[in-house]
CSV table of C-alpha atoms and ligand atoms in Angstrom, one decimal:
chain,number,residue,atom,x,y,z
A,1,MET,CA,0.0,0.0,0.0
A,2,ALA,CA,1.0,3.6,-0.3
A,3,GLU,CA,2.9,5.2,2.6
A,4,VAL,CA,0.7,7.8,4.2
A,5,VAL,CA,2.3,10.8,5.9
A,6,ILE,CA,0.0,13.1,7.9
A,7,VAL,CA,1.3,16.6,8.4
A,8,GLU,CA,-0.2,19.6,10.1
A,9,SER,CA,-0.6,21.9,7.2
A,10,ALA,CA,-0.4,22.3,3.4
A,11,ALA,CA,2.8,24.3,4.0
A,12,ALA,CA,4.3,21.4,5.9
A,13,ALA,CA,3.4,19.0,3.1
A,14,GLY,CA,5.1,21.4,0.6
A,15,GLU,CA,8.3,21.4,2.7
A,16,LEU,CA,8.4,17.6,3.0
A,17,VAL,CA,7.9,17.0,-0.7
A,18,ALA,CA,10.3,19.8,-1.6
A,19,GLU,CA,12.9,18.2,0.6
A,20,GLU,CA,12.6,15.0,-1.3
A,21,ILE,CA,12.8,16.7,-4.6
A,22,ALA,CA,15.9,18.6,-3.5
A,23,ARG,CA,17.5,15.3,-2.5
A,24,LEU,CA,16.6,13.8,-5.9
A,25,ILE,CA,18.1,16.8,-7.8
A,26,ALA,CA,21.2,16.7,-5.6
A,27,ARG,CA,21.7,13.0,-6.8
A,28,ARG,CA,20.8,13.7,-10.4
A,29,SER,CA,21.0,17.3,-11.8
A,30,ASP,CA,19.0,16.2,-14.8
A,31,ALA,CA,16.2,14.6,-12.8
A,32,VAL,CA,12.8,14.3,-14.5
A,33,LEU,CA,10.0,15.8,-12.5
A,34,GLY,CA,6.3,15.0,-13.1
A,35,LEU,CA,4.6,18.3,-12.6
A,36,ALA,CA,1.0,18.8,-11.5
A,37,THR,CA,-1.2,21.9,-11.8
A,38,GLY,CA,-4.2,23.0,-9.7
A,39,SER,CA,-3.9,24.4,-6.2
A,40,THR,CA,-2.4,21.3,-4.5
A,41,PRO,CA,1.2,21.5,-5.7
A,42,LEU,CA,1.6,25.2,-5.1
A,43,PRO,CA,3.0,24.8,-1.6
A,44,VAL,CA,5.6,22.3,-3.0
A,45,TYR,CA,6.7,24.8,-5.6
A,46,ALA,CA,6.8,27.6,-3.1
A,47,ALA,CA,9.0,25.5,-0.7
A,48,LEU,CA,11.2,24.6,-3.7
A,49,ARG,CA,11.7,28.2,-4.5
A,50,ASN,CA,13.0,28.9,-1.0
A,51,ARG,CA,15.0,25.7,-0.6
A,52,LEU,CA,16.7,25.9,-4.0
A,53,ALA,CA,17.1,29.6,-4.4
A,54,GLY,CA,20.3,30.3,-6.3
A,55,ALA,CA,20.8,26.6,-7.2
A,56,ASP,CA,21.5,25.8,-10.9
A,57,LEU,CA,18.4,23.9,-12.0
A,58,SER,CA,19.0,24.4,-15.7
A,59,HIS,CA,19.4,20.6,-16.4
A,60,VAL,CA,16.2,19.6,-14.5
A,61,ARG,CA,13.6,18.2,-16.9
A,62,GLY,CA,9.8,18.2,-16.4
A,63,PHE,CA,6.6,16.7,-17.8
A,64,ALA,CA,3.2,18.2,-16.9
A,65,LEU,CA,0.3,15.8,-16.3
A,66,ASP,CA,-2.3,17.4,-18.6
A,67,GLU,CA,-3.5,20.3,-20.6
A,68,TYR,CA,-6.9,21.6,-21.8
A,69,VAL,CA,-7.7,20.9,-25.4
A,70,GLY,CA,-8.3,23.9,-27.7
A,71,ILE,CA,-7.0,26.5,-25.2
A,72,ASP,CA,-4.6,29.1,-26.4
A,73,PRO,CA,-1.2,28.2,-24.8
A,74,ALA,CA,-0.9,31.9,-24.1
A,75,HIS,CA,-4.1,31.9,-22.1
A,76,PRO,CA,-3.2,32.5,-18.4
A,77,GLU,CA,-5.0,29.4,-17.3
A,78,SER,CA,-3.6,27.0,-19.9
A,79,TYR,CA,-1.4,24.5,-18.1
A,80,ARG,CA,1.5,25.6,-20.3
A,81,SER,CA,1.1,29.1,-18.8
A,82,VAL,CA,0.6,27.8,-15.3
A,83,ILE,CA,3.7,25.6,-15.4
A,84,THR,CA,5.7,28.5,-16.8
A,85,ARG,CA,4.5,30.9,-14.2
A,86,GLU,CA,4.6,28.6,-11.1
A,87,VAL,CA,7.5,26.3,-11.9
A,88,VAL,CA,9.8,27.2,-14.8
A,89,GLU,CA,10.3,30.9,-14.2
A,90,PRO,CA,10.5,31.0,-10.4
A,91,LEU,CA,12.8,27.9,-10.3
A,92,GLY,CA,14.9,29.0,-13.2
A,93,LEU,CA,14.3,25.8,-15.2
A,94,ASN,CA,15.2,25.6,-18.9
A,95,PRO,CA,11.8,26.0,-20.7
A,96,ALA,CA,13.0,23.8,-23.5
A,97,LEU,CA,13.3,20.9,-21.1
A,98,VAL,CA,9.8,21.2,-19.6
A,99,HIS,CA,7.0,19.6,-21.6
A,100,VAL,CA,3.3,20.0,-21.5
A,101,PRO,CA,0.9,17.9,-23.6
A,102,ASP,CA,0.0,19.7,-26.8
A,103,GLY,CA,-3.7,20.6,-26.6
A,104,ALA,CA,-3.9,22.1,-30.1
A,105,GLU,CA,-7.0,20.7,-31.8
A,106,ASP,CA,-5.0,20.2,-35.0
A,107,GLY,CA,-3.2,16.9,-34.6
A,108,ILE,CA,-4.7,16.1,-31.2
A,109,GLU,CA,-5.3,12.5,-32.2
A,110,HIS,CA,-1.6,11.9,-32.2
A,111,ALA,CA,-0.6,14.2,-29.4
A,112,GLY,CA,-1.0,11.5,-26.7
A,113,ALA,CA,1.2,8.9,-28.2
A,114,GLU,CA,3.8,11.6,-29.0
A,115,TYR,CA,3.8,12.7,-25.4
A,116,ASP,CA,4.3,9.2,-24.1
A,117,ALA,CA,7.2,8.7,-26.5
A,118,LYS,CA,8.8,11.9,-25.2
A,119,ILE,CA,8.5,10.7,-21.6
A,120,ARG,CA,10.0,7.3,-22.6
A,121,ALA,CA,12.9,9.1,-24.5
A,122,ALA,CA,13.7,11.1,-21.4
A,123,GLY,CA,14.1,7.8,-19.5
A,124,GLY,CA,10.8,8.2,-17.6
A,125,VAL,CA,9.7,10.4,-14.7
A,126,ASP,CA,11.7,10.1,-11.5
A,127,LEU,CA,9.1,11.8,-9.1
A,128,GLN,CA,5.5,12.5,-10.1
A,129,ILE,CA,3.6,15.1,-8.1
A,130,LEU,CA,-0.1,14.4,-8.0
A,131,GLY,CA,-3.2,16.1,-6.7
A,132,ILE,CA,-6.6,14.3,-6.4
A,133,GLY,CA,-9.9,15.6,-7.5
A,134,THR,CA,-13.0,15.4,-5.2
A,135,ASP,CA,-14.2,12.7,-7.6
A,136,GLY,CA,-11.0,10.7,-7.1
A,137,HIS,CA,-9.4,11.7,-10.4
A,138,ILE,CA,-5.6,12.0,-10.8
A,139,GLY,CA,-4.3,14.0,-13.7
A,140,PHE,CA,-7.5,14.4,-15.6
A,141,ASN,CA,-8.3,10.7,-15.5
A,142,GLU,CA,-11.9,10.9,-14.5
A,143,PRO,CA,-13.9,7.9,-12.9
A,144,GLY,CA,-13.9,5.0,-15.3
A,145,SER,CA,-10.4,5.6,-16.7
A,146,SER,CA,-8.6,2.4,-17.3
A,147,PHE,CA,-5.6,1.6,-15.1
A,148,ALA,CA,-3.8,0.8,-18.3
A,149,SER,CA,-4.7,4.1,-20.1
A,150,ARG,CA,-2.0,6.1,-21.9
A,151,THR,CA,-1.9,9.8,-22.6
A,152,ARG,CA,-5.1,10.7,-24.5
A,153,VAL,CA,-8.0,13.0,-24.8
A,154,LYS,CA,-10.7,12.9,-22.2
A,155,THR,CA,-14.0,14.7,-21.6
A,156,LEU,CA,-14.0,16.6,-18.3
A,157,THR,CA,-16.9,15.8,-15.9
A,158,ALA,CA,-19.4,18.5,-15.0
A,159,GLN,CA,-18.0,18.4,-11.5
A,160,THR,CA,-14.4,19.0,-12.6
A,161,ARG,CA,-15.5,21.8,-14.8
A,162,GLU,CA,-17.3,23.4,-11.9
A,163,ASP,CA,-14.3,22.8,-9.6
A,164,ASN,CA,-12.0,24.6,-12.2
A,165,ALA,CA,-14.4,27.4,-13.0
A,166,ARG,CA,-12.7,29.5,-10.3
A,167,PHE,CA,-9.8,29.9,-12.6
A,168,PHE,CA,-11.9,31.3,-15.4
A,169,ASP,CA,-14.4,34.1,-15.7
A,170,SER,CA,-17.3,31.7,-16.1
A,171,ILE,CA,-17.9,28.0,-16.3
A,172,ASP,CA,-18.7,28.3,-20.0
A,173,GLN,CA,-15.0,29.2,-20.6
A,174,VAL,CA,-13.8,26.0,-19.0
A,175,PRO,CA,-12.8,23.7,-21.9
A,176,MET,CA,-14.8,20.5,-22.3
A,177,HIS,CA,-11.9,18.3,-23.2
A,178,CYS,CA,-8.4,17.7,-21.9
A,179,ILE,CA,-5.4,15.7,-22.8
A,180,THR,CA,-4.0,13.8,-19.8
A,181,GLN,CA,-1.3,11.3,-19.0
A,182,GLY,CA,-3.1,8.0,-18.6
A,183,LEU,CA,-3.1,6.0,-15.4
A,184,GLY,CA,-0.8,3.5,-17.0
A,185,THR,CA,1.6,6.4,-17.9
A,186,ILE,CA,1.5,7.8,-14.4
A,187,LEU,CA,2.2,4.4,-12.9
A,188,GLU,CA,5.5,4.2,-14.8
A,189,ALA,CA,7.0,7.1,-12.8
A,190,ARG,CA,9.5,5.8,-10.3
A,191,HIS,CA,8.0,7.6,-7.3
A,192,LEU,CA,4.5,8.9,-7.0
A,193,VAL,CA,3.7,11.6,-4.4
A,194,LEU,CA,0.1,12.4,-4.0
A,195,LEU,CA,-0.9,15.4,-1.9
A,196,ALA,CA,-4.2,16.6,-0.6
A,197,TYR,CA,-5.5,19.1,2.0
A,198,GLY,CA,-8.8,20.0,3.5
A,199,GLU,CA,-11.9,18.1,4.5
A,200,GLY,CA,-13.3,18.3,0.9
A,201,LYS,CA,-10.6,15.8,-0.2
A,202,ALA,CA,-11.1,13.4,2.8
A,203,ASP,CA,-13.5,11.0,1.0
A,204,ALA,CA,-11.4,10.9,-2.2
A,205,VAL,CA,-8.2,10.2,-0.2
A,206,ALA,CA,-9.8,7.4,1.9
A,207,ALA,CA,-11.2,5.8,-1.3
A,208,ALA,CA,-7.9,6.0,-3.1
A,209,VAL,CA,-5.7,4.8,-0.3
A,210,GLU,CA,-7.9,2.3,1.6
A,211,GLY,CA,-10.8,1.5,-0.8
A,212,PRO,CA,-10.9,-1.2,-3.3
A,213,LEU,CA,-8.9,-0.9,-6.5
A,214,THR,CA,-11.4,0.4,-9.0
A,215,ALA,CA,-11.4,2.4,-12.1
A,216,PHE,CA,-14.3,4.2,-10.5
A,217,VAL,CA,-11.7,5.9,-8.2
A,218,PRO,CA,-8.8,6.5,-10.5
A,219,GLY,CA,-6.6,7.5,-7.5
A,220,SER,CA,-6.8,4.0,-6.2
A,221,ALA,CA,-4.4,3.1,-9.0
A,222,ILE,CA,-1.6,4.3,-6.7
A,223,GLN,CA,-2.1,1.1,-4.7
A,224,LEU,CA,-0.5,-0.8,-7.6
A,225,HIS,CA,2.7,1.3,-7.4
A,226,PRO,CA,5.7,0.0,-5.4
A,227,HIS,CA,6.7,3.5,-4.3
A,228,ALA,CA,3.8,5.8,-3.7
A,229,THR,CA,3.7,8.4,-0.9
A,230,VAL,CA,0.5,10.2,0.1
A,231,VAL,CA,1.0,13.4,2.0
A,232,VAL,CA,-2.1,14.8,3.6
A,233,ASP,CA,-3.1,17.3,6.3
A,234,GLU,CA,-5.3,16.3,9.3
A,235,ALA,CA,-8.5,17.3,7.5
A,236,ALA,CA,-7.8,15.3,4.4
A,237,ALA,CA,-6.7,12.4,6.6
A,238,SER,CA,-9.9,12.5,8.7
A,239,LYS,CA,-11.6,9.6,7.0
A,240,LEU,CA,-8.6,7.2,7.0
A,241,ARG,CA,-9.2,4.2,9.1
A,242,LEU,CA,-5.6,3.5,9.8
A,243,ALA,CA,-4.5,7.1,10.5
A,244,ASP,CA,-2.9,6.1,13.8
A,245,TYR,CA,-0.9,3.4,12.2
A,246,TYR,CA,0.4,5.8,9.5
A,247,ARG,CA,1.4,8.3,12.2
A,248,TYR,CA,3.2,5.5,14.1
A,249,THR,CA,5.1,4.1,11.1
A,250,PHE,CA,6.2,7.6,10.0
A,251,GLU,CA,7.4,8.6,13.4
A,252,ASN,CA,9.5,5.4,13.6
A,253,LYS,CA,10.8,5.6,10.0
A,254,PRO,CA,14.6,5.8,9.6
A,255,ALA,CA,15.5,9.3,8.6
A,256,TRP,CA,17.8,8.1,5.8
A,257,GLN,CA,14.8,6.6,3.9
A,258,GLY,CA,13.3,10.0,3.0
A,259,ILE,CA,9.7,9.6,1.9
B,1,LIG,P1,-6.7,21.0,-6.9
B,1,LIG,O1,-7.1,19.9,-8.0
B,1,LIG,O2,-5.3,20.8,-6.6
B,1,LIG,O3,-7.0,22.3,-7.5
B,1,LIG,O4,-7.6,20.7,-5.7
B,1,LIG,C1,-6.7,18.6,-7.8
B,1,LIG,C2,-7.0,17.8,-9.0
B,1,LIG,O5,-8.1,18.1,-9.6
B,1,LIG,O6,-6.3,17.0,-9.4
């Protein structure tokens, strides 16, 4: 099962994961990071900015999880723009080494396979950051997504469009389709780190971590991964049956293991 780490705040989650990423980059200056968008990873990126200020990160490579289909890449809420603004610029990454799925409608039928080929050519993702949707999605793999799925076009659920409407002027502007790494693609990363905060994520976290493996809860795919870490605050952990056990094992974990 995934290792669950319960921390006191989103900021503490960000620090913990940033520390692990810094260790990875210290080992491999050209580490391949799997980058997520949405609110969840922001504390990780903020902590990385502080921790790695002044470090040379120009060899670090990155692959975003997903992109909206048909959005202008220059739109401030395209995931290309978000990754540039939140990750590439503040950390001083080389933009040429940071990839986002191509959401252009022209050629979209081949864009998924091309993206998977790029990830493979880079040697795979070392550490994949993940958020989880209130419906259990990871990336934009909505309920029903095959555990074997590859990067492809998906239709966003009404709930996800509502959840993401806060980034747009109105829900009508939220694209209907996305291109997302598949669950099978995500499972090939060497380390999965899923973060969640707040009571609104408690059901999705419990279902992903302790529920049955089911395509109905795409996040439950992490149970198939040999190195998956779930970092949650107390509120997001509030529905975990084995919360005390997770606290006990983490408190007694040898420090050299990291997460
Ligand atoms: P959020 O979204 O980080 O904005 O809560 C998570 C997700 O939908 O994967």
